[in-house]
Each structure stands twice: as structure tokens, then as C-alpha cells.
Amino acid sequence: MSTLAYPSADFPGQPSVALEVPEGWEPAHAPGTTMAARLPREGSFAPNVVVTIEQCGPSFRIEDSLEQIASLATSRGGAVSEPYAADLGGAQFVGCDATWPDADVETVLQANLFHLVTSGASAAADAPAHLVQLTGAVGGADALADYELIRQVLTTARVTPWGSADDSDAGAATAATDLDVDA
């Protein structure tokens, strides 16, 4: 009898994501998000960055996510930019900006970035992948200035596939014996 486990090489776990946020930003929690942060503001739109990670099948295409953003924006009377590429910490993202009118804050502007993390541990054709989505949102009178602020936060994103640290366990165990723990 064999044992199956999650996470494992056969069933890889989610990648980890790290962001650097400026002083004054605070963590934000909402259902469906992996992590989020915002710059709290009294009486105006709070610039924010949201990270979601979802498992997807082998036939998933990032273009599907871009199409969803376009559909959302146009359904609200807005538009999206042409897709663009971004290298964030060695991870290749594809993104687009979306904007639409909003009754409360005049205009909402989102920067959306997508990165597909495939399982390097399993070569099976049906191996799962994880979609990492970064979304920065601004709105209101400060939207243009705040857009640069969320872009700065988004460019700090670092994605580490599950198991990357585990892939070098043998070397790490050897190196750990050479460390001076009192230093």
C-alpha cells in the first residue's frame, strides 16, 4: 500500500507570494483573497493590492483571465489596455489595466497581473498549475497619483513555487551543519 499526501511531489501545494508595502499600509482580509493590503484613507478610495492564488487545470490559458477582466470592464462601461508583459522577481507575468466609471468615486482603475506556476515536480499531462493574480486598484480624484503607488507595490512581488526550498533539502541539511547558530 502506498501513501498519497498533500502537499507532495504528486500533489504540489500553492506557491508562496511576498509583497513589500510602504509605511502606513495595513493588511486587509476578504473572502476569496490569499492576501491583500491597503492604504487606509478617510472618506476616499483606499488604494489596495490583492493577491489570489487558484489551482487550475492543464488546459488553462492566461488569455482566459485577460478575457474575464475585459468582460468585467466592458460590462461596467469601461475598457482595458492592450496586454503587456512584466518580469517580477524572475516570474513572467502578463497583465492589463482596466478602468470603468463608478458612481461613488468617479473612476476605478485596476492593474491586473497574471502568472501561471506549473508543477515542476510532476511531468504528468494532468499535473495541476496555480494561477497567481495580482490586482492593484485605485479610484477617485487621486487615482493617477495612486496608480504609481500600487505599481510600486506590485513590482515588489516575489513568487516562489511550492517545493523550491524542498528541492535542495540535502544541500540545506549539509549547509546547516556549517552554520554558527550563536552568531
PDB file of C-alpha atoms in Angstrom:
ATOM      1  CA  MET A   1       0.000   0.000   0.000  1.00  0.00           C
ATOM      2  CA  SER A   2       1.292   3.480  -0.827  1.00  0.00           C
ATOM      3  CA  THR A   3       0.514   6.778   0.853  1.00  0.00           C
ATOM      4  CA  LEU A   4      -0.636   9.851  -1.019  1.00  0.00           C
ATOM      5  CA  ALA A   5      -0.170  13.233   0.644  1.00  0.00           C
ATOM      6  CA  TYR A   6      -0.831  16.899   0.039  1.00  0.00           C
ATOM      7  CA  PRO A   7       1.341  18.803  -0.493  1.00  0.00           C
ATOM      8  CA  SER A   8       3.795  16.450  -2.150  1.00  0.00           C
ATOM      9  CA  ALA A   9       5.564  15.971  -5.478  1.00  0.00           C
ATOM     10  CA  ASP A  10       2.420  14.262  -6.787  1.00  0.00           C
ATOM     11  CA  PHE A  11       0.095  16.963  -5.389  1.00  0.00           C
ATOM     12  CA  PRO A  12       2.095  20.185  -5.208  1.00  0.00           C
ATOM     13  CA  GLY A  13       0.975  22.946  -2.863  1.00  0.00           C
ATOM     14  CA  GLN A  14       0.346  26.564  -3.690  1.00  0.00           C
ATOM     15  CA  PRO A  15       3.248  28.845  -4.463  1.00  0.00           C
ATOM     16  CA  SER A  16       4.145  31.481  -1.899  1.00  0.00           C
ATOM     17  CA  VAL A  17       3.902  35.185  -2.702  1.00  0.00           C
ATOM     18  CA  ALA A  18       5.590  38.097  -0.939  1.00  0.00           C
ATOM     19  CA  LEU A  19       4.982  41.846  -1.377  1.00  0.00           C
ATOM     20  CA  GLU A  20       6.701  44.887   0.071  1.00  0.00           C
ATOM     21  CA  VAL A  21       4.253  47.603   1.120  1.00  0.00           C
ATOM     22  CA  PRO A  22       5.091  51.177   2.117  1.00  0.00           C
ATOM     23  CA  GLU A  23       4.771  52.519   5.645  1.00  0.00           C
ATOM     24  CA  GLY A  24       1.170  53.133   6.600  1.00  0.00           C
ATOM     25  CA  TRP A  25      -0.301  50.268   4.577  1.00  0.00           C
ATOM     26  CA  GLU A  26      -2.207  47.620   6.501  1.00  0.00           C
ATOM     27  CA  PRO A  27      -3.185  44.005   5.871  1.00  0.00           C
ATOM     28  CA  ALA A  28      -6.721  43.541   4.595  1.00  0.00           C
ATOM     29  CA  HIS A  29      -8.763  40.356   4.708  1.00  0.00           C
ATOM     30  CA  ALA A  30     -11.605  39.388   2.405  1.00  0.00           C
ATOM     31  CA  PRO A  31     -13.133  36.073   1.341  1.00  0.00           C
ATOM     32  CA  GLY A  32     -11.592  34.715  -1.848  1.00  0.00           C
ATOM     33  CA  THR A  33      -8.292  36.535  -1.438  1.00  0.00           C
ATOM     34  CA  THR A  34      -4.993  34.969  -0.480  1.00  0.00           C
ATOM     35  CA  MET A  35      -3.646  38.242   0.888  1.00  0.00           C
ATOM     36  CA  ALA A  36      -4.310  41.938   0.494  1.00  0.00           C
ATOM     37  CA  ALA A  37      -3.041  45.287   1.714  1.00  0.00           C
ATOM     38  CA  ARG A  38      -4.405  48.804   1.543  1.00  0.00           C
ATOM     39  CA  LEU A  39      -3.519  52.361   2.376  1.00  0.00           C
ATOM     40  CA  PRO A  40      -6.410  53.416   4.624  1.00  0.00           C
ATOM     41  CA  ARG A  41      -7.989  56.761   3.819  1.00  0.00           C
ATOM     42  CA  GLU A  42     -10.879  58.549   5.494  1.00  0.00           C
ATOM     43  CA  GLY A  43     -13.672  59.381   3.094  1.00  0.00           C
ATOM     44  CA  SER A  44     -11.928  58.419  -0.140  1.00  0.00           C
ATOM     45  CA  PHE A  45     -10.939  55.361  -2.147  1.00  0.00           C
ATOM     46  CA  ALA A  46      -8.227  53.333  -0.397  1.00  0.00           C
ATOM     47  CA  PRO A  47      -5.512  52.228  -2.841  1.00  0.00           C
ATOM     48  CA  ASN A  48      -5.128  48.472  -2.467  1.00  0.00           C
ATOM     49  CA  VAL A  49      -3.337  45.411  -3.756  1.00  0.00           C
ATOM     50  CA  VAL A  50      -4.925  41.949  -3.725  1.00  0.00           C
ATOM     51  CA  VAL A  51      -3.266  38.579  -4.326  1.00  0.00           C
ATOM     52  CA  THR A  52      -5.242  35.478  -5.244  1.00  0.00           C
ATOM     53  CA  ILE A  53      -3.937  32.005  -5.980  1.00  0.00           C
ATOM     54  CA  GLU A  54      -6.132  29.369  -7.537  1.00  0.00           C
ATOM     55  CA  GLN A  55      -5.483  25.897  -8.822  1.00  0.00           C
ATOM     56  CA  CYS A  56      -6.260  25.373 -12.483  1.00  0.00           C
ATOM     57  CA  GLY A  57      -6.125  22.521 -14.958  1.00  0.00           C
ATOM     58  CA  PRO A  58      -3.562  21.848 -17.657  1.00  0.00           C
ATOM     59  CA  SER A  59      -5.709  23.433 -20.381  1.00  0.00           C
ATOM     60  CA  PHE A  60      -5.908  26.799 -18.600  1.00  0.00           C
ATOM     61  CA  ARG A  61      -4.597  29.813 -20.540  1.00  0.00           C
ATOM     62  CA  ILE A  62      -3.721  33.234 -19.111  1.00  0.00           C
ATOM     63  CA  GLU A  63      -5.681  34.685 -22.018  1.00  0.00           C
ATOM     64  CA  ASP A  64      -8.810  33.341 -20.271  1.00  0.00           C
ATOM     65  CA  SER A  65      -8.092  35.635 -17.310  1.00  0.00           C
ATOM     66  CA  LEU A  66      -7.409  38.604 -19.576  1.00  0.00           C
ATOM     67  CA  GLU A  67     -10.749  37.962 -21.293  1.00  0.00           C
ATOM     68  CA  GLN A  68     -12.517  37.872 -17.902  1.00  0.00           C
ATOM     69  CA  ILE A  69     -11.058  41.263 -16.989  1.00  0.00           C
ATOM     70  CA  ALA A  70     -12.117  42.690 -20.353  1.00  0.00           C
ATOM     71  CA  SER A  71     -15.628  41.316 -19.914  1.00  0.00           C
ATOM     72  CA  LEU A  72     -15.893  42.795 -16.414  1.00  0.00           C
ATOM     73  CA  ALA A  73     -14.675  46.234 -17.519  1.00  0.00           C
ATOM     74  CA  THR A  74     -16.901  46.427 -20.597  1.00  0.00           C
ATOM     75  CA  SER A  75     -19.959  45.225 -18.640  1.00  0.00           C
ATOM     76  CA  ARG A  76     -19.408  48.239 -16.380  1.00  0.00           C
ATOM     77  CA  GLY A  77     -18.998  50.654 -19.283  1.00  0.00           C
ATOM     78  CA  GLY A  78     -15.196  50.644 -19.196  1.00  0.00           C
ATOM     79  CA  ALA A  79     -12.247  49.399 -21.194  1.00  0.00           C
ATOM     80  CA  VAL A  80      -8.954  47.519 -20.897  1.00  0.00           C
ATOM     81  CA  SER A  81      -5.466  48.231 -22.139  1.00  0.00           C
ATOM     82  CA  GLU A  82      -3.536  46.035 -24.527  1.00  0.00           C
ATOM     83  CA  PRO A  83      -1.885  43.132 -22.682  1.00  0.00           C
ATOM     84  CA  TYR A  84       1.670  43.724 -21.508  1.00  0.00           C
ATOM     85  CA  ALA A  85       4.465  41.601 -20.067  1.00  0.00           C
ATOM     86  CA  ALA A  86       6.222  42.138 -16.744  1.00  0.00           C
ATOM     87  CA  ASP A  87       9.132  40.304 -15.135  1.00  0.00           C
ATOM     88  CA  LEU A  88       8.649  40.425 -11.361  1.00  0.00           C
ATOM     89  CA  GLY A  89      11.416  38.758  -9.401  1.00  0.00           C
ATOM     90  CA  GLY A  90      12.139  36.342 -12.238  1.00  0.00           C
ATOM     91  CA  ALA A  91       8.480  35.359 -12.725  1.00  0.00           C
ATOM     92  CA  GLN A  92       6.918  36.203 -16.081  1.00  0.00           C
ATOM     93  CA  PHE A  93       3.556  37.957 -15.685  1.00  0.00           C
ATOM     94  CA  VAL A  94       1.057  39.059 -18.312  1.00  0.00           C
ATOM     95  CA  GLY A  95      -1.139  41.983 -17.433  1.00  0.00           C
ATOM     96  CA  CYS A  96      -3.670  44.545 -18.491  1.00  0.00           C
ATOM     97  CA  ASP A  97      -5.116  47.669 -16.961  1.00  0.00           C
ATOM     98  CA  ALA A  98      -8.874  48.042 -16.663  1.00  0.00           C
ATOM     99  CA  THR A  99     -10.924  51.142 -15.962  1.00  0.00           C
ATOM    100  CA  TRP A 100     -14.612  51.844 -15.581  1.00  0.00           C
ATOM    101  CA  PRO A 101     -16.886  54.583 -14.248  1.00  0.00           C
ATOM    102  CA  ASP A 102     -18.107  54.322 -10.659  1.00  0.00           C
ATOM    103  CA  ALA A 103     -20.951  56.286  -9.073  1.00  0.00           C
ATOM    104  CA  ASP A 104     -19.134  56.668  -5.735  1.00  0.00           C
ATOM    105  CA  VAL A 105     -15.579  57.503  -6.824  1.00  0.00           C
ATOM    106  CA  GLU A 106     -15.994  58.590 -10.473  1.00  0.00           C
ATOM    107  CA  THR A 107     -13.483  56.119 -11.931  1.00  0.00           C
ATOM    108  CA  VAL A 108     -11.876  52.856 -10.833  1.00  0.00           C
ATOM    109  CA  LEU A 109      -8.518  51.871 -12.333  1.00  0.00           C
ATOM    110  CA  GLN A 110      -7.059  48.402 -11.873  1.00  0.00           C
ATOM    111  CA  ALA A 111      -3.662  46.986 -12.753  1.00  0.00           C
ATOM    112  CA  ASN A 112      -4.046  43.197 -13.216  1.00  0.00           C
ATOM    113  CA  LEU A 113      -1.114  40.805 -13.488  1.00  0.00           C
ATOM    114  CA  PHE A 114      -1.229  37.023 -14.030  1.00  0.00           C
ATOM    115  CA  HIS A 115       1.450  34.349 -13.627  1.00  0.00           C
ATOM    116  CA  LEU A 116       0.951  30.621 -14.147  1.00  0.00           C
ATOM    117  CA  VAL A 117       3.021  28.406 -11.850  1.00  0.00           C
ATOM    118  CA  THR A 118       3.292  24.906 -13.269  1.00  0.00           C
ATOM    119  CA  SER A 119       4.341  21.897 -11.285  1.00  0.00           C
ATOM    120  CA  GLY A 120       7.961  21.094 -11.984  1.00  0.00           C
ATOM    121  CA  ALA A 121       7.808  18.065  -9.699  1.00  0.00           C
ATOM    122  CA  SER A 122       5.350  16.078 -11.800  1.00  0.00           C
ATOM    123  CA  ALA A 123       5.606  15.673 -15.555  1.00  0.00           C
ATOM    124  CA  ALA A 124       2.090  14.234 -15.845  1.00  0.00           C
ATOM    125  CA  ALA A 125      -0.052  15.835 -18.543  1.00  0.00           C
ATOM    126  CA  ASP A 126      -2.801  16.433 -15.993  1.00  0.00           C
ATOM    127  CA  ALA A 127      -0.490  17.975 -13.381  1.00  0.00           C
ATOM    128  CA  PRO A 128      -2.073  20.950 -11.642  1.00  0.00           C
ATOM    129  CA  ALA A 129      -0.939  24.501 -12.059  1.00  0.00           C
ATOM    130  CA  HIS A 130      -1.620  27.567  -9.937  1.00  0.00           C
ATOM    131  CA  LEU A 131      -2.668  30.957 -11.244  1.00  0.00           C
ATOM    132  CA  VAL A 132      -1.252  33.863  -9.259  1.00  0.00           C
ATOM    133  CA  GLN A 133      -3.216  37.067  -9.818  1.00  0.00           C
ATOM    134  CA  LEU A 134      -2.035  40.435  -8.549  1.00  0.00           C
ATOM    135  CA  THR A 135      -4.556  43.268  -8.699  1.00  0.00           C
ATOM    136  CA  GLY A 136      -3.901  46.833  -7.662  1.00  0.00           C
ATOM    137  CA  ALA A 137      -6.877  49.184  -7.555  1.00  0.00           C
ATOM    138  CA  VAL A 138      -7.222  52.951  -7.250  1.00  0.00           C
ATOM    139  CA  GLY A 139     -10.085  55.348  -7.691  1.00  0.00           C
ATOM    140  CA  GLY A 140     -11.340  58.856  -7.201  1.00  0.00           C
ATOM    141  CA  ALA A 141      -9.537  62.167  -7.507  1.00  0.00           C
ATOM    142  CA  ASP A 142      -6.148  60.689  -6.526  1.00  0.00           C
ATOM    143  CA  ALA A 143      -6.328  57.759  -8.963  1.00  0.00           C
ATOM    144  CA  LEU A 144      -3.490  58.833 -11.259  1.00  0.00           C
ATOM    145  CA  ALA A 145      -1.046  59.556  -8.420  1.00  0.00           C
ATOM    146  CA  ASP A 146      -2.118  56.403  -6.572  1.00  0.00           C
ATOM    147  CA  TYR A 147      -1.638  54.307  -9.708  1.00  0.00           C
ATOM    148  CA  GLU A 148       2.122  54.825  -9.411  1.00  0.00           C
ATOM    149  CA  LEU A 149       1.919  53.833  -5.755  1.00  0.00           C
ATOM    150  CA  ILE A 150       0.203  50.495  -6.485  1.00  0.00           C
ATOM    151  CA  ARG A 151       2.581  49.846  -9.396  1.00  0.00           C
ATOM    152  CA  GLN A 152       5.490  50.260  -6.991  1.00  0.00           C
ATOM    153  CA  VAL A 153       3.938  47.699  -4.643  1.00  0.00           C
ATOM    154  CA  LEU A 154       3.142  45.272  -7.478  1.00  0.00           C
ATOM    155  CA  THR A 155       6.730  45.370  -8.773  1.00  0.00           C
ATOM    156  CA  THR A 156       7.957  44.003  -5.423  1.00  0.00           C
ATOM    157  CA  ALA A 157       6.014  40.738  -5.882  1.00  0.00           C
ATOM    158  CA  ARG A 158       8.063  37.584  -5.472  1.00  0.00           C
ATOM    159  CA  VAL A 159       6.521  34.218  -6.346  1.00  0.00           C
ATOM    160  CA  THR A 160       8.157  31.018  -5.123  1.00  0.00           C
ATOM    161  CA  PRO A 161       6.764  27.738  -6.460  1.00  0.00           C
ATOM    162  CA  TRP A 162       5.897  25.154  -3.820  1.00  0.00           C
ATOM    163  CA  GLY A 163       8.780  22.831  -3.150  1.00  0.00           C
ATOM    164  CA  SER A 164      11.518  25.203  -4.302  1.00  0.00           C
ATOM    165  CA  ALA A 165      13.057  25.224  -0.831  1.00  0.00           C
ATOM    166  CA  ASP A 166      12.459  21.480  -0.502  1.00  0.00           C
ATOM    167  CA  ASP A 167      14.234  20.737  -3.792  1.00  0.00           C
ATOM    168  CA  SER A 168      17.582  21.451  -2.159  1.00  0.00           C
ATOM    169  CA  ASP A 169      16.942  19.786   1.233  1.00  0.00           C
ATOM    170  CA  ALA A 170      20.038  17.630   1.001  1.00  0.00           C
ATOM    171  CA  GLY A 171      22.263  20.634   0.372  1.00  0.00           C
ATOM    172  CA  ALA A 172      20.471  22.683   3.003  1.00  0.00           C
ATOM    173  CA  ALA A 173      20.938  19.964   5.611  1.00  0.00           C
ATOM    174  CA  THR A 174      24.639  19.810   4.845  1.00  0.00           C
ATOM    175  CA  ALA A 175      24.993  23.581   4.905  1.00  0.00           C
ATOM    176  CA  ALA A 176      23.094  23.828   8.207  1.00  0.00           C
ATOM    177  CA  THR A 177      25.835  21.862   9.965  1.00  0.00           C
ATOM    178  CA  ASP A 178      28.339  24.515   8.956  1.00  0.00           C
ATOM    179  CA  LEU A 179      26.358  27.433  10.399  1.00  0.00           C
ATOM    180  CA  ASP A 180      27.331  29.102  13.668  1.00  0.00           C
ATOM    181  CA  VAL A 181      23.984  29.384  15.484  1.00  0.00           C
ATOM    182  CA  ASP A 182      25.430  31.708  18.139  1.00  0.00           C
ATOM    183  CA  ALA A 183      26.442  34.362  15.642  1.00  0.00           C
TER     184      ALA A 183
END
